Structure formats: structure tokens, C-alpha cells
């Protein structure tokens, strides 16, 4: 969403909810006992950032879409670590690349991060996929969860726009365009998510099911497999980030397309943050630069979180000995 759709009151409310959930997520992530969680969050965040840059055409509509990646992140990292990872991607997109309004940042976190990581994954994906590695169950779970996440997000955008009351977009007509186009986008994302998860289920099943099912990372063999996963996602990130200018569709995305259909205006104005040194991804290296920034930021955040946990454990151990 751009700032032109959101009032200060709605932005403040969404921002408070988003900030509170980020705080909860940070406390939940502290409880994860996995040696490779720090580099994995960084690499997966960079991968999703790069993947989001590639808009794919929705046939027969003149519109395009891009993946959100929340369900994929949740299936690998667990929902809370995935939520922090996706929030980091959205924040970097906003501050560095002016992608999504600064005022609307809280709304974008609600519409993409919460819907995919904290609603669609635990309530849709997990009950359908369970602990199974059967491809059809993973595919069904991925598609249904992605569609649900996109549809709730699309409804959220419409509701937030209506509550803001600063545009002349008729709610029922706006919703009538938003839901079908995001249904198609969600289906495509679902199959893309399923392709990645089915591959992992076959060759690296220990990486799936978030924080609930994973083998110990203490053995050399497990660490070796973990490094291969990191390298694989790292290579895929470089491919996506380097190719986005050639592969990305020039058609408006689902939100822009819906606004254009309703109002005839294809581009909603949005203030560019002073920190945005590559607005609208104007450089061909924007994908690589953004992916690296996301990776570094996530590594720094998770390192700080787990450093505090280790210090707290050390302090409690020392007091126990005394």
C-alpha cells in the first residue's frame, strides 16, 4: 500500500499492532534451539526479498503479481522467526527502495506478514500438511494457505482504505476487483511455494516444519546438510536478484490494477523516505544490494537476540553456583 491510501489514525493503529507482534515474535524466537537459525533467517530473508522483486504476469488480465513468501518462510523457520524475517524485508523495501509507503508500513506488515505467517501457516498449512512429506499434501496446503493469506490481505487493504476515508474508491467495487485478482496471485504463489517445499521434503526434509520438527544440528553430517541448504538458497537469491530487471512483468500489480480499474488512476503518489537511495529499484543492482542488506540486518538482529539469551543463561548459571 502507498501512503495515499492510509490516514494517520489507521496508520498509527496498524503500526501499534505490528510493533507489538514484532516484540512478541522476538521473545518467541529466543526459545528456538537451532544452531543454524541465524544464517538461515538471513539467507531466507534475502531469498524472499529477491523473489518478491520478480512480478509475474496474470494471463488475460493485464495485471501482475509477486510472491509474499510468508508460508514458505514459516514452513522452514517457524511462524515467529518467519514473521520477523518478512517484516525485515518489508521495512528494507520501504526505507531503502521506497516500495510501499512509510505511513502505510504497519498496514503492509498486517496485510502480508500477519496474514501469511501468523494466520495462514498455523491455521491452514499445518492442519493440511501436518508432518507429512507427501507431495500432494504439501502442494494442497501451500496453495490453500497462500490463497487464504492473499485474500485476507486484499480484504485488509480494502478495509483500511475505507476506514481511512481519504480516497474516493467505492468499497464494494474495489473489493470486487481485489479479491479475484489476488485469488489468482495466491494460487500462483501457492504452486511456487509447493515446488520449493516439495524439493526440500525430498532432499532436505530436516529443514521443514519450522521449530516443531527438526533433528539435532550438532553432528557434522547435519551441519554439512545445513550448509548445502544455505548455499542453495544463496545461489537462488543471486539468480533472482540479478535477473529481476529482465524477468519482472511491466504490468501493474494486483493493487495498482484494482485501483486503476475502479478510479482510472494507475499510480498512487507516495512520499519517498529520505533513506531511500534506490527508489523504485532504479539500479540494475538493486536486487543484489537489497538482498545483501536484508541478510546483514537479519543476521545482526538475530545475533543480538541470541546474544542476550546466552548472557541471561550465563548470569543465571553463575548465580546458581553462588
PDB file of C-alpha atoms in Angstrom:
ATOM      1  CA  UNK A   1       0.000   0.000   0.000  1.00  0.00           C
ATOM      2  CA  UNK A   2       1.060   3.586  -0.593  1.00  0.00           C
ATOM      3  CA  UNK A   3       0.624   6.425   1.883  1.00  0.00           C
ATOM      4  CA  UNK A   4      -2.093   7.903  -0.343  1.00  0.00           C
ATOM      5  CA  UNK A   5      -4.498   5.179   0.799  1.00  0.00           C
ATOM      6  CA  UNK A   6      -3.930   5.423   4.551  1.00  0.00           C
ATOM      7  CA  UNK A   7      -4.940   8.033   7.134  1.00  0.00           C
ATOM      8  CA  UNK A   8      -2.662   8.823  10.119  1.00  0.00           C
ATOM      9  CA  UNK A   9      -5.152   7.243  12.538  1.00  0.00           C
ATOM     10  CA  UNK A  10      -5.342   3.947  10.630  1.00  0.00           C
ATOM     11  CA  UNK A  11      -1.554   4.003  10.133  1.00  0.00           C
ATOM     12  CA  UNK A  12      -0.991   4.510  13.861  1.00  0.00           C
ATOM     13  CA  UNK A  13      -3.339   1.684  14.819  1.00  0.00           C
ATOM     14  CA  UNK A  14      -1.766  -0.735  12.365  1.00  0.00           C
ATOM     15  CA  UNK A  15       1.711   0.353  13.432  1.00  0.00           C
ATOM     16  CA  UNK A  16       0.979  -0.324  17.104  1.00  0.00           C
ATOM     17  CA  UNK A  17      -0.344  -3.821  16.334  1.00  0.00           C
ATOM     18  CA  UNK A  18       2.613  -4.575  14.066  1.00  0.00           C
ATOM     19  CA  UNK A  19       5.170  -3.328  16.616  1.00  0.00           C
ATOM     20  CA  UNK A  20       3.549  -5.334  19.412  1.00  0.00           C
ATOM     21  CA  UNK A  21       3.625  -8.533  17.362  1.00  0.00           C
ATOM     22  CA  UNK A  22       7.244  -7.946  16.367  1.00  0.00           C
ATOM     23  CA  UNK A  23       8.048  -7.739  20.086  1.00  0.00           C
ATOM     24  CA  UNK A  24       6.173 -10.990  20.739  1.00  0.00           C
ATOM     25  CA  UNK A  25       7.964 -12.620  17.806  1.00  0.00           C
ATOM     26  CA  UNK A  26      11.367 -11.585  19.165  1.00  0.00           C
ATOM     27  CA  UNK A  27      10.569 -13.226  22.508  1.00  0.00           C
ATOM     28  CA  UNK A  28       9.376 -16.387  20.748  1.00  0.00           C
ATOM     29  CA  UNK A  29      12.478 -16.579  18.569  1.00  0.00           C
ATOM     30  CA  UNK A  30      14.647 -16.580  21.705  1.00  0.00           C
ATOM     31  CA  UNK A  31      13.210 -20.004  22.542  1.00  0.00           C
ATOM     32  CA  UNK A  32      14.323 -21.620  19.275  1.00  0.00           C
ATOM     33  CA  UNK A  33      17.122 -24.127  19.817  1.00  0.00           C
ATOM     34  CA  UNK A  34      18.680 -24.478  16.407  1.00  0.00           C
ATOM     35  CA  UNK A  35      22.326 -23.750  15.652  1.00  0.00           C
ATOM     36  CA  UNK A  36      21.737 -22.558  12.093  1.00  0.00           C
ATOM     37  CA  UNK A  37      18.741 -20.290  12.750  1.00  0.00           C
ATOM     38  CA  UNK A  38      20.785 -17.069  12.448  1.00  0.00           C
ATOM     39  CA  UNK A  39      22.299 -17.698   8.996  1.00  0.00           C
ATOM     40  CA  UNK A  40      19.123 -19.423   7.803  1.00  0.00           C
ATOM     41  CA  UNK A  41      16.939 -16.409   8.639  1.00  0.00           C
ATOM     42  CA  UNK A  42      19.403 -14.160   6.831  1.00  0.00           C
ATOM     43  CA  UNK A  43      19.617 -16.263   3.691  1.00  0.00           C
ATOM     44  CA  UNK A  44      15.869 -16.966   3.576  1.00  0.00           C
ATOM     45  CA  UNK A  45      15.119 -13.274   4.047  1.00  0.00           C
ATOM     46  CA  UNK A  46      17.425 -12.384   1.167  1.00  0.00           C
ATOM     47  CA  UNK A  47      15.825 -15.126  -0.967  1.00  0.00           C
ATOM     48  CA  UNK A  48      12.294 -13.835  -0.357  1.00  0.00           C
ATOM     49  CA  UNK A  49      13.387 -10.244  -0.989  1.00  0.00           C
ATOM     50  CA  UNK A  50      14.823 -11.246  -4.360  1.00  0.00           C
ATOM     51  CA  UNK A  51      11.819 -13.430  -5.224  1.00  0.00           C
ATOM     52  CA  UNK A  52       9.384 -10.597  -4.425  1.00  0.00           C
ATOM     53  CA  UNK A  53      11.090  -8.374  -6.994  1.00  0.00           C
ATOM     54  CA  UNK A  54      10.041 -10.616  -9.877  1.00  0.00           C
ATOM     55  CA  UNK A  55       6.479  -9.708 -10.846  1.00  0.00           C
ATOM     56  CA  UNK A  56       4.782 -12.411 -12.897  1.00  0.00           C
ATOM     57  CA  UNK A  57       2.012 -11.711 -15.417  1.00  0.00           C
ATOM     58  CA  UNK A  58      -1.536 -12.824 -14.628  1.00  0.00           C
ATOM     59  CA  UNK A  59      -2.749 -14.126 -18.019  1.00  0.00           C
ATOM     60  CA  UNK A  60      -5.715 -12.379 -19.571  1.00  0.00           C
ATOM     61  CA  UNK A  61      -5.896  -9.555 -17.016  1.00  0.00           C
ATOM     62  CA  UNK A  62      -3.189  -7.038 -17.846  1.00  0.00           C
ATOM     63  CA  UNK A  63      -2.073  -7.326 -14.230  1.00  0.00           C
ATOM     64  CA  UNK A  64       0.871  -8.878 -12.434  1.00  0.00           C
ATOM     65  CA  UNK A  65       1.690 -10.231  -9.004  1.00  0.00           C
ATOM     66  CA  UNK A  66       4.595 -11.233  -6.841  1.00  0.00           C
ATOM     67  CA  UNK A  67       5.069 -13.774  -4.095  1.00  0.00           C
ATOM     68  CA  UNK A  68       4.884 -12.770  -0.448  1.00  0.00           C
ATOM     69  CA  UNK A  69       6.859 -15.734   0.842  1.00  0.00           C
ATOM     70  CA  UNK A  70       5.329 -15.917   4.308  1.00  0.00           C
ATOM     71  CA  UNK A  71       4.109 -19.504   4.026  1.00  0.00           C
ATOM     72  CA  UNK A  72       7.465 -20.645   2.645  1.00  0.00           C
ATOM     73  CA  UNK A  73       9.387 -18.846   5.396  1.00  0.00           C
ATOM     74  CA  UNK A  74       7.093 -20.283   8.070  1.00  0.00           C
ATOM     75  CA  UNK A  75       7.486 -23.846   6.792  1.00  0.00           C
ATOM     76  CA  UNK A  76      11.262 -23.551   7.091  1.00  0.00           C
ATOM     77  CA  UNK A  77      11.799 -21.164  10.023  1.00  0.00           C
ATOM     78  CA  UNK A  78       8.599 -21.477  12.029  1.00  0.00           C
ATOM     79  CA  UNK A  79       5.926 -18.739  12.096  1.00  0.00           C
ATOM     80  CA  UNK A  80       7.529 -16.305  14.555  1.00  0.00           C
ATOM     81  CA  UNK A  81      11.004 -16.342  13.018  1.00  0.00           C
ATOM     82  CA  UNK A  82       9.332 -16.108   9.604  1.00  0.00           C
ATOM     83  CA  UNK A  83       7.331 -13.083  10.742  1.00  0.00           C
ATOM     84  CA  UNK A  84      10.470 -11.226  11.860  1.00  0.00           C
ATOM     85  CA  UNK A  85      12.180 -12.178   8.606  1.00  0.00           C
ATOM     86  CA  UNK A  86       9.312 -10.962   6.427  1.00  0.00           C
ATOM     87  CA  UNK A  87       8.943  -7.755   8.464  1.00  0.00           C
ATOM     88  CA  UNK A  88      12.635  -7.062   7.870  1.00  0.00           C
ATOM     89  CA  UNK A  89      12.110  -7.489   4.129  1.00  0.00           C
ATOM     90  CA  UNK A  90       9.138  -5.098   4.129  1.00  0.00           C
ATOM     91  CA  UNK A  91      10.987  -2.496   6.213  1.00  0.00           C
ATOM     92  CA  UNK A  92      14.038  -2.561   3.929  1.00  0.00           C
ATOM     93  CA  UNK A  93      11.818  -2.320   0.859  1.00  0.00           C
ATOM     94  CA  UNK A  94      10.135   0.744   2.328  1.00  0.00           C
ATOM     95  CA  UNK A  95      13.141   2.614   3.743  1.00  0.00           C
ATOM     96  CA  UNK A  96      15.775   1.831   1.120  1.00  0.00           C
ATOM     97  CA  UNK A  97      13.740   1.402  -2.059  1.00  0.00           C
ATOM     98  CA  UNK A  98      10.565   3.440  -1.333  1.00  0.00           C
ATOM     99  CA  UNK A  99       8.491   0.344  -2.118  1.00  0.00           C
ATOM    100  CA  UNK A 100       5.352   0.810  -0.039  1.00  0.00           C
ATOM    101  CA  UNK A 101       4.658   3.957   1.945  1.00  0.00           C
ATOM    102  CA  UNK A 102       6.335   4.736   5.241  1.00  0.00           C
ATOM    103  CA  UNK A 103       2.978   5.770   6.703  1.00  0.00           C
ATOM    104  CA  UNK A 104       1.465   2.534   5.384  1.00  0.00           C
ATOM    105  CA  UNK A 105       4.256   0.284   6.689  1.00  0.00           C
ATOM    106  CA  UNK A 106       2.202  -1.029   9.613  1.00  0.00           C
ATOM    107  CA  UNK A 107      -0.681  -1.855   7.267  1.00  0.00           C
ATOM    108  CA  UNK A 108       1.654  -3.673   4.887  1.00  0.00           C
ATOM    109  CA  UNK A 109       3.051  -5.738   7.762  1.00  0.00           C
ATOM    110  CA  UNK A 110      -0.505  -6.644   8.802  1.00  0.00           C
ATOM    111  CA  UNK A 111      -1.670  -7.434   5.267  1.00  0.00           C
ATOM    112  CA  UNK A 112       1.349  -9.535   4.279  1.00  0.00           C
ATOM    113  CA  UNK A 113       3.280 -10.636   7.363  1.00  0.00           C
ATOM    114  CA  UNK A 114       0.499 -11.420   9.813  1.00  0.00           C
ATOM    115  CA  UNK A 115      -1.864 -12.959   7.266  1.00  0.00           C
ATOM    116  CA  UNK A 116       0.727 -15.355   5.861  1.00  0.00           C
ATOM    117  CA  UNK A 117       2.953 -16.194   8.837  1.00  0.00           C
ATOM    118  CA  UNK A 118       0.599 -15.980  11.810  1.00  0.00           C
ATOM    119  CA  UNK A 119      -2.756 -16.885  10.247  1.00  0.00           C
ATOM    120  CA  UNK A 120      -2.468 -18.891   7.027  1.00  0.00           C
ATOM    121  CA  UNK A 121       0.501 -21.031   8.073  1.00  0.00           C
ATOM    122  CA  UNK A 122      -0.619 -22.232  11.543  1.00  0.00           C
ATOM    123  CA  UNK A 123      -4.357 -22.367  10.765  1.00  0.00           C
ATOM    124  CA  UNK A 124      -4.324 -23.629   7.164  1.00  0.00           C
ATOM    125  CA  UNK A 125      -0.970 -25.039   6.107  1.00  0.00           C
ATOM    126  CA  UNK A 126      -0.124 -27.053   9.223  1.00  0.00           C
ATOM    127  CA  UNK A 127      -3.508 -28.803   9.603  1.00  0.00           C
ATOM    128  CA  UNK A 128      -3.462 -29.822   5.929  1.00  0.00           C
ATOM    129  CA  UNK A 129       0.221 -30.747   5.538  1.00  0.00           C
ATOM    130  CA  UNK A 130       0.718 -31.999   9.070  1.00  0.00           C
ATOM    131  CA  UNK A 131       4.077 -33.716   9.469  1.00  0.00           C
ATOM    132  CA  UNK A 132       3.725 -35.498   6.161  1.00  0.00           C
ATOM    133  CA  UNK A 133       6.317 -35.346   3.382  1.00  0.00           C
ATOM    134  CA  UNK A 134       3.764 -36.441   0.782  1.00  0.00           C
ATOM    135  CA  UNK A 135       3.960 -34.031  -2.180  1.00  0.00           C
ATOM    136  CA  UNK A 136       0.216 -33.722  -2.786  1.00  0.00           C
ATOM    137  CA  UNK A 137      -0.430 -32.734   0.834  1.00  0.00           C
ATOM    138  CA  UNK A 138       2.359 -30.151   0.771  1.00  0.00           C
ATOM    139  CA  UNK A 139       1.047 -28.793  -2.536  1.00  0.00           C
ATOM    140  CA  UNK A 140      -2.564 -28.608  -1.360  1.00  0.00           C
ATOM    141  CA  UNK A 141      -1.525 -26.956   1.905  1.00  0.00           C
ATOM    142  CA  UNK A 142       0.712 -24.439   0.129  1.00  0.00           C
ATOM    143  CA  UNK A 143      -1.904 -23.427  -2.428  1.00  0.00           C
ATOM    144  CA  UNK A 144      -4.807 -23.121   0.019  1.00  0.00           C
ATOM    145  CA  UNK A 145      -2.698 -21.278   2.628  1.00  0.00           C
ATOM    146  CA  UNK A 146      -1.298 -18.851   0.048  1.00  0.00           C
ATOM    147  CA  UNK A 147      -4.750 -18.105  -1.348  1.00  0.00           C
ATOM    148  CA  UNK A 148      -6.177 -17.532   2.130  1.00  0.00           C
ATOM    149  CA  UNK A 149      -3.288 -15.222   3.041  1.00  0.00           C
ATOM    150  CA  UNK A 150      -3.683 -13.172  -0.154  1.00  0.00           C
ATOM    151  CA  UNK A 151      -7.464 -12.951   0.136  1.00  0.00           C
ATOM    152  CA  UNK A 152      -7.347 -11.795   3.768  1.00  0.00           C
ATOM    153  CA  UNK A 153      -4.643  -9.314   2.839  1.00  0.00           C
ATOM    154  CA  UNK A 154      -6.684  -7.981  -0.083  1.00  0.00           C
ATOM    155  CA  UNK A 155      -9.720  -7.584   2.173  1.00  0.00           C
ATOM    156  CA  UNK A 156      -7.478  -5.862   4.718  1.00  0.00           C
ATOM    157  CA  UNK A 157      -6.293  -3.319   2.146  1.00  0.00           C
ATOM    158  CA  UNK A 158      -9.901  -2.571   1.202  1.00  0.00           C
ATOM    159  CA  UNK A 159     -10.978  -2.206   4.844  1.00  0.00           C
ATOM    160  CA  UNK A 160      -8.027   0.027   5.746  1.00  0.00           C
ATOM    161  CA  UNK A 161      -8.701   2.210   2.712  1.00  0.00           C
ATOM    162  CA  UNK A 162     -12.360   2.513   3.677  1.00  0.00           C
ATOM    163  CA  UNK A 163     -11.572   3.336   7.320  1.00  0.00           C
ATOM    164  CA  UNK A 164      -9.025   5.932   6.230  1.00  0.00           C
ATOM    165  CA  UNK A 165     -11.627   7.748   4.126  1.00  0.00           C
ATOM    166  CA  UNK A 166      -9.099   9.777   2.133  1.00  0.00           C
ATOM    167  CA  UNK A 167      -9.832   8.276  -1.278  1.00  0.00           C
ATOM    168  CA  UNK A 168     -12.965   8.121  -3.370  1.00  0.00           C
ATOM    169  CA  UNK A 169     -12.651   4.381  -4.048  1.00  0.00           C
ATOM    170  CA  UNK A 170     -16.070   2.694  -3.644  1.00  0.00           C
ATOM    171  CA  UNK A 171     -15.554  -0.160  -1.218  1.00  0.00           C
ATOM    172  CA  UNK A 172     -17.733  -2.819  -2.851  1.00  0.00           C
ATOM    173  CA  UNK A 173     -16.320  -2.203  -6.332  1.00  0.00           C
ATOM    174  CA  UNK A 174     -12.756  -2.042  -5.035  1.00  0.00           C
ATOM    175  CA  UNK A 175     -13.220  -5.335  -3.190  1.00  0.00           C
ATOM    176  CA  UNK A 176     -14.807  -6.915  -6.263  1.00  0.00           C
ATOM    177  CA  UNK A 177     -11.573  -6.315  -8.184  1.00  0.00           C
ATOM    178  CA  UNK A 178      -9.151  -7.006  -5.315  1.00  0.00           C
ATOM    179  CA  UNK A 179     -10.397 -10.455  -4.335  1.00  0.00           C
ATOM    180  CA  UNK A 180     -10.383 -12.190  -7.755  1.00  0.00           C
ATOM    181  CA  UNK A 181      -7.003 -10.846  -8.867  1.00  0.00           C
ATOM    182  CA  UNK A 182      -5.391 -11.811  -5.555  1.00  0.00           C
ATOM    183  CA  UNK A 183      -7.031 -15.223  -5.773  1.00  0.00           C
ATOM    184  CA  UNK A 184      -5.053 -15.779  -8.979  1.00  0.00           C
ATOM    185  CA  UNK A 185      -1.857 -14.357  -7.453  1.00  0.00           C
ATOM    186  CA  UNK A 186      -2.287 -16.550  -4.377  1.00  0.00           C
ATOM    187  CA  UNK A 187      -2.738 -19.676  -6.484  1.00  0.00           C
ATOM    188  CA  UNK A 188       0.456 -18.984  -8.432  1.00  0.00           C
ATOM    189  CA  UNK A 189       2.372 -18.273  -5.225  1.00  0.00           C
ATOM    190  CA  UNK A 190       0.977 -21.464  -3.730  1.00  0.00           C
ATOM    191  CA  UNK A 191       2.324 -23.633  -6.520  1.00  0.00           C
ATOM    192  CA  UNK A 192       5.687 -21.834  -6.428  1.00  0.00           C
ATOM    193  CA  UNK A 193       5.859 -22.386  -2.655  1.00  0.00           C
ATOM    194  CA  UNK A 194       4.906 -26.029  -3.080  1.00  0.00           C
ATOM    195  CA  UNK A 195       7.678 -26.558  -5.649  1.00  0.00           C
ATOM    196  CA  UNK A 196      10.314 -25.340  -3.178  1.00  0.00           C
ATOM    197  CA  UNK A 197       8.867 -27.230  -0.210  1.00  0.00           C
ATOM    198  CA  UNK A 198       8.439 -30.483  -2.148  1.00  0.00           C
ATOM    199  CA  UNK A 199      12.072 -30.244  -3.222  1.00  0.00           C
ATOM    200  CA  UNK A 200      13.139 -29.731   0.391  1.00  0.00           C
ATOM    201  CA  UNK A 201      10.858 -32.554   1.544  1.00  0.00           C
ATOM    202  CA  UNK A 202      12.590 -34.939  -0.849  1.00  0.00           C
ATOM    203  CA  UNK A 203      16.208 -33.893  -0.440  1.00  0.00           C
ATOM    204  CA  UNK A 204      16.417 -31.944   2.859  1.00  0.00           C
ATOM    205  CA  UNK A 205      13.366 -32.936   4.943  1.00  0.00           C
ATOM    206  CA  UNK A 206      15.089 -31.866   8.159  1.00  0.00           C
ATOM    207  CA  UNK A 207      14.652 -28.227   7.122  1.00  0.00           C
ATOM    208  CA  UNK A 208      10.841 -28.358   7.178  1.00  0.00           C
ATOM    209  CA  UNK A 209       8.142 -27.890   9.805  1.00  0.00           C
ATOM    210  CA  UNK A 210       9.527 -24.760  11.456  1.00  0.00           C
ATOM    211  CA  UNK A 211      10.613 -25.091  15.039  1.00  0.00           C
ATOM    212  CA  UNK A 212       8.468 -28.125  15.807  1.00  0.00           C
ATOM    213  CA  UNK A 213      10.263 -30.951  13.984  1.00  0.00           C
ATOM    214  CA  UNK A 214      13.961 -30.905  13.253  1.00  0.00           C
ATOM    215  CA  UNK A 215      16.843 -33.153  14.022  1.00  0.00           C
ATOM    216  CA  UNK A 216      19.832 -32.060  16.072  1.00  0.00           C
ATOM    217  CA  UNK A 217      22.291 -29.850  14.261  1.00  0.00           C
ATOM    218  CA  UNK A 218      25.191 -30.996  16.393  1.00  0.00           C
ATOM    219  CA  UNK A 219      26.527 -33.715  14.121  1.00  0.00           C
ATOM    220  CA  UNK A 220      28.959 -32.948  11.321  1.00  0.00           C
ATOM    221  CA  UNK A 221      26.685 -34.624   8.778  1.00  0.00           C
ATOM    222  CA  UNK A 222      23.712 -32.433   9.785  1.00  0.00           C
ATOM    223  CA  UNK A 223      25.823 -29.290   9.710  1.00  0.00           C
ATOM    224  CA  UNK A 224      27.057 -30.245   6.260  1.00  0.00           C
ATOM    225  CA  UNK A 225      23.499 -30.628   5.015  1.00  0.00           C
ATOM    226  CA  UNK A 226      22.614 -27.283   6.583  1.00  0.00           C
ATOM    227  CA  UNK A 227      25.436 -25.558   4.745  1.00  0.00           C
ATOM    228  CA  UNK A 228      24.231 -27.032   1.461  1.00  0.00           C
ATOM    229  CA  UNK A 229      20.759 -25.608   2.075  1.00  0.00           C
ATOM    230  CA  UNK A 230      22.225 -22.174   2.817  1.00  0.00           C
ATOM    231  CA  UNK A 231      24.395 -22.294  -0.286  1.00  0.00           C
ATOM    232  CA  UNK A 232      21.453 -23.423  -2.418  1.00  0.00           C
ATOM    233  CA  UNK A 233      19.196 -20.576  -1.287  1.00  0.00           C
ATOM    234  CA  UNK A 234      22.121 -18.166  -1.608  1.00  0.00           C
ATOM    235  CA  UNK A 235      22.667 -19.133  -5.249  1.00  0.00           C
ATOM    236  CA  UNK A 236      18.937 -18.883  -5.974  1.00  0.00           C
ATOM    237  CA  UNK A 237      18.913 -15.426  -4.365  1.00  0.00           C
ATOM    238  CA  UNK A 238      21.701 -14.201  -6.638  1.00  0.00           C
ATOM    239  CA  UNK A 239      19.910 -15.585  -9.691  1.00  0.00           C
ATOM    240  CA  UNK A 240      16.599 -13.912  -8.807  1.00  0.00           C
ATOM    241  CA  UNK A 241      18.219 -10.651  -7.723  1.00  0.00           C
ATOM    242  CA  UNK A 242      20.361 -10.443 -10.840  1.00  0.00           C
ATOM    243  CA  UNK A 243      17.588 -11.326 -13.258  1.00  0.00           C
ATOM    244  CA  UNK A 244      14.684  -9.287 -11.914  1.00  0.00           C
ATOM    245  CA  UNK A 245      15.027  -6.428 -14.406  1.00  0.00           C
ATOM    246  CA  UNK A 246      14.723  -8.895 -17.277  1.00  0.00           C
ATOM    247  CA  UNK A 247      12.098 -11.230 -15.818  1.00  0.00           C
ATOM    248  CA  UNK A 248       9.777  -8.829 -13.980  1.00  0.00           C
ATOM    249  CA  UNK A 249       6.476  -8.008 -15.669  1.00  0.00           C
ATOM    250  CA  UNK A 250       5.836  -4.363 -16.567  1.00  0.00           C
ATOM    251  CA  UNK A 251       2.104  -4.752 -15.852  1.00  0.00           C
ATOM    252  CA  UNK A 252       0.691  -3.086 -12.721  1.00  0.00           C
ATOM    253  CA  UNK A 253       0.462  -5.326  -9.674  1.00  0.00           C
ATOM    254  CA  UNK A 254      -2.845  -6.508  -8.248  1.00  0.00           C
ATOM    255  CA  UNK A 255      -3.407  -3.460  -6.029  1.00  0.00           C
ATOM    256  CA  UNK A 256      -2.434  -0.929  -8.703  1.00  0.00           C
ATOM    257  CA  UNK A 257      -4.544  -2.796 -11.269  1.00  0.00           C
ATOM    258  CA  UNK A 258      -7.585  -2.743  -8.972  1.00  0.00           C
ATOM    259  CA  UNK A 259      -7.197   0.973  -8.267  1.00  0.00           C
ATOM    260  CA  UNK A 260      -6.872   1.685 -11.978  1.00  0.00           C
ATOM    261  CA  UNK A 261      -9.987  -0.343 -12.777  1.00  0.00           C
ATOM    262  CA  UNK A 262     -12.008   1.489 -10.126  1.00  0.00           C
ATOM    263  CA  UNK A 263     -10.685   5.046 -10.431  1.00  0.00           C
ATOM    264  CA  UNK A 264      -8.799   5.220 -13.708  1.00  0.00           C
ATOM    265  CA  UNK A 265      -5.646   6.276 -11.826  1.00  0.00           C
ATOM    266  CA  UNK A 266      -2.790   3.792 -12.210  1.00  0.00           C
ATOM    267  CA  UNK A 267      -0.234   5.319  -9.856  1.00  0.00           C
ATOM    268  CA  UNK A 268      -0.995   6.491  -6.330  1.00  0.00           C
ATOM    269  CA  UNK A 269       1.506   9.061  -5.023  1.00  0.00           C
ATOM    270  CA  UNK A 270       3.635   8.145  -2.024  1.00  0.00           C
ATOM    271  CA  UNK A 271       6.241  10.078  -0.101  1.00  0.00           C
ATOM    272  CA  UNK A 272       9.783   8.825  -0.630  1.00  0.00           C
ATOM    273  CA  UNK A 273      11.679   8.245   2.646  1.00  0.00           C
ATOM    274  CA  UNK A 274      14.908  10.217   2.985  1.00  0.00           C
ATOM    275  CA  UNK A 275      16.719   6.894   3.445  1.00  0.00           C
ATOM    276  CA  UNK A 276      15.658   5.598   0.009  1.00  0.00           C
ATOM    277  CA  UNK A 277      18.820   5.710  -2.082  1.00  0.00           C
ATOM    278  CA  UNK A 278      17.419   3.416  -4.798  1.00  0.00           C
ATOM    279  CA  UNK A 279      13.751   4.466  -5.128  1.00  0.00           C
ATOM    280  CA  UNK A 280      11.696   2.136  -7.295  1.00  0.00           C
ATOM    281  CA  UNK A 281      14.727  -0.171  -7.680  1.00  0.00           C
ATOM    282  CA  UNK A 282      16.219   2.214 -10.243  1.00  0.00           C
ATOM    283  CA  UNK A 283      19.567   0.391 -10.399  1.00  0.00           C
ATOM    284  CA  UNK A 284      20.067  -2.966 -12.099  1.00  0.00           C
ATOM    285  CA  UNK A 285      21.991  -3.983  -8.990  1.00  0.00           C
ATOM    286  CA  UNK A 286      19.129  -3.074  -6.657  1.00  0.00           C
ATOM    287  CA  UNK A 287      18.139  -6.716  -6.186  1.00  0.00           C
ATOM    288  CA  UNK A 288      21.604  -7.807  -5.124  1.00  0.00           C
ATOM    289  CA  UNK A 289      22.121  -4.754  -2.907  1.00  0.00           C
ATOM    290  CA  UNK A 290      18.728  -5.221  -1.245  1.00  0.00           C
ATOM    291  CA  UNK A 291      19.252  -8.934  -0.675  1.00  0.00           C
ATOM    292  CA  UNK A 292      22.609  -8.259   0.982  1.00  0.00           C
ATOM    293  CA  UNK A 293      21.118  -5.540   3.192  1.00  0.00           C
ATOM    294  CA  UNK A 294      18.296  -7.839   4.291  1.00  0.00           C
ATOM    295  CA  UNK A 295      20.769 -10.623   5.068  1.00  0.00           C
ATOM    296  CA  UNK A 296      23.069  -8.382   7.106  1.00  0.00           C
ATOM    297  CA  UNK A 297      20.191  -6.775   9.028  1.00  0.00           C
ATOM    298  CA  UNK A 298      18.646 -10.138   9.892  1.00  0.00           C
ATOM    299  CA  UNK A 299      21.976 -11.602  10.969  1.00  0.00           C
ATOM    300  CA  UNK A 300      22.541  -8.568  13.199  1.00  0.00           C
ATOM    301  CA  UNK A 301      19.052  -8.731  14.731  1.00  0.00           C
ATOM    302  CA  UNK A 302      19.127 -12.452  15.458  1.00  0.00           C
ATOM    303  CA  UNK A 303      22.695 -12.299  16.760  1.00  0.00           C
ATOM    304  CA  UNK A 304      21.681  -9.612  19.245  1.00  0.00           C
ATOM    305  CA  UNK A 305      18.605 -11.598  20.311  1.00  0.00           C
ATOM    306  CA  UNK A 306      20.539 -14.813  20.935  1.00  0.00           C
ATOM    307  CA  UNK A 307      23.494 -12.972  22.497  1.00  0.00           C
ATOM    308  CA  UNK A 308      21.154 -11.626  25.149  1.00  0.00           C
ATOM    309  CA  UNK A 309      19.716 -15.087  25.712  1.00  0.00           C
ATOM    310  CA  UNK A 310      23.201 -16.578  26.192  1.00  0.00           C
ATOM    311  CA  UNK A 311      24.150 -13.792  28.592  1.00  0.00           C
ATOM    312  CA  UNK A 312      20.981 -14.344  30.603  1.00  0.00           C
ATOM    313  CA  UNK A 313      21.695 -18.082  30.820  1.00  0.00           C
ATOM    314  CA  UNK A 314      25.274 -17.423  31.887  1.00  0.00           C
ATOM    315  CA  UNK A 315      24.152 -14.970  34.558  1.00  0.00           C
ATOM    316  CA  UNK A 316      21.616 -17.448  35.921  1.00  0.00           C
ATOM    317  CA  UNK A 317      24.262 -20.211  35.955  1.00  0.00           C
ATOM    318  CA  UNK A 318      26.692 -18.028  37.878  1.00  0.00           C
ATOM    319  CA  UNK A 319      24.039 -17.066  40.423  1.00  0.00           C
ATOM    320  CA  UNK A 320      23.088 -20.726  40.775  1.00  0.00           C
ATOM    321  CA  UNK A 321      26.688 -21.693  41.601  1.00  0.00           C
ATOM    322  CA  UNK A 322      26.973 -18.904  44.150  1.00  0.00           C
TER     323      UNK A 322
END
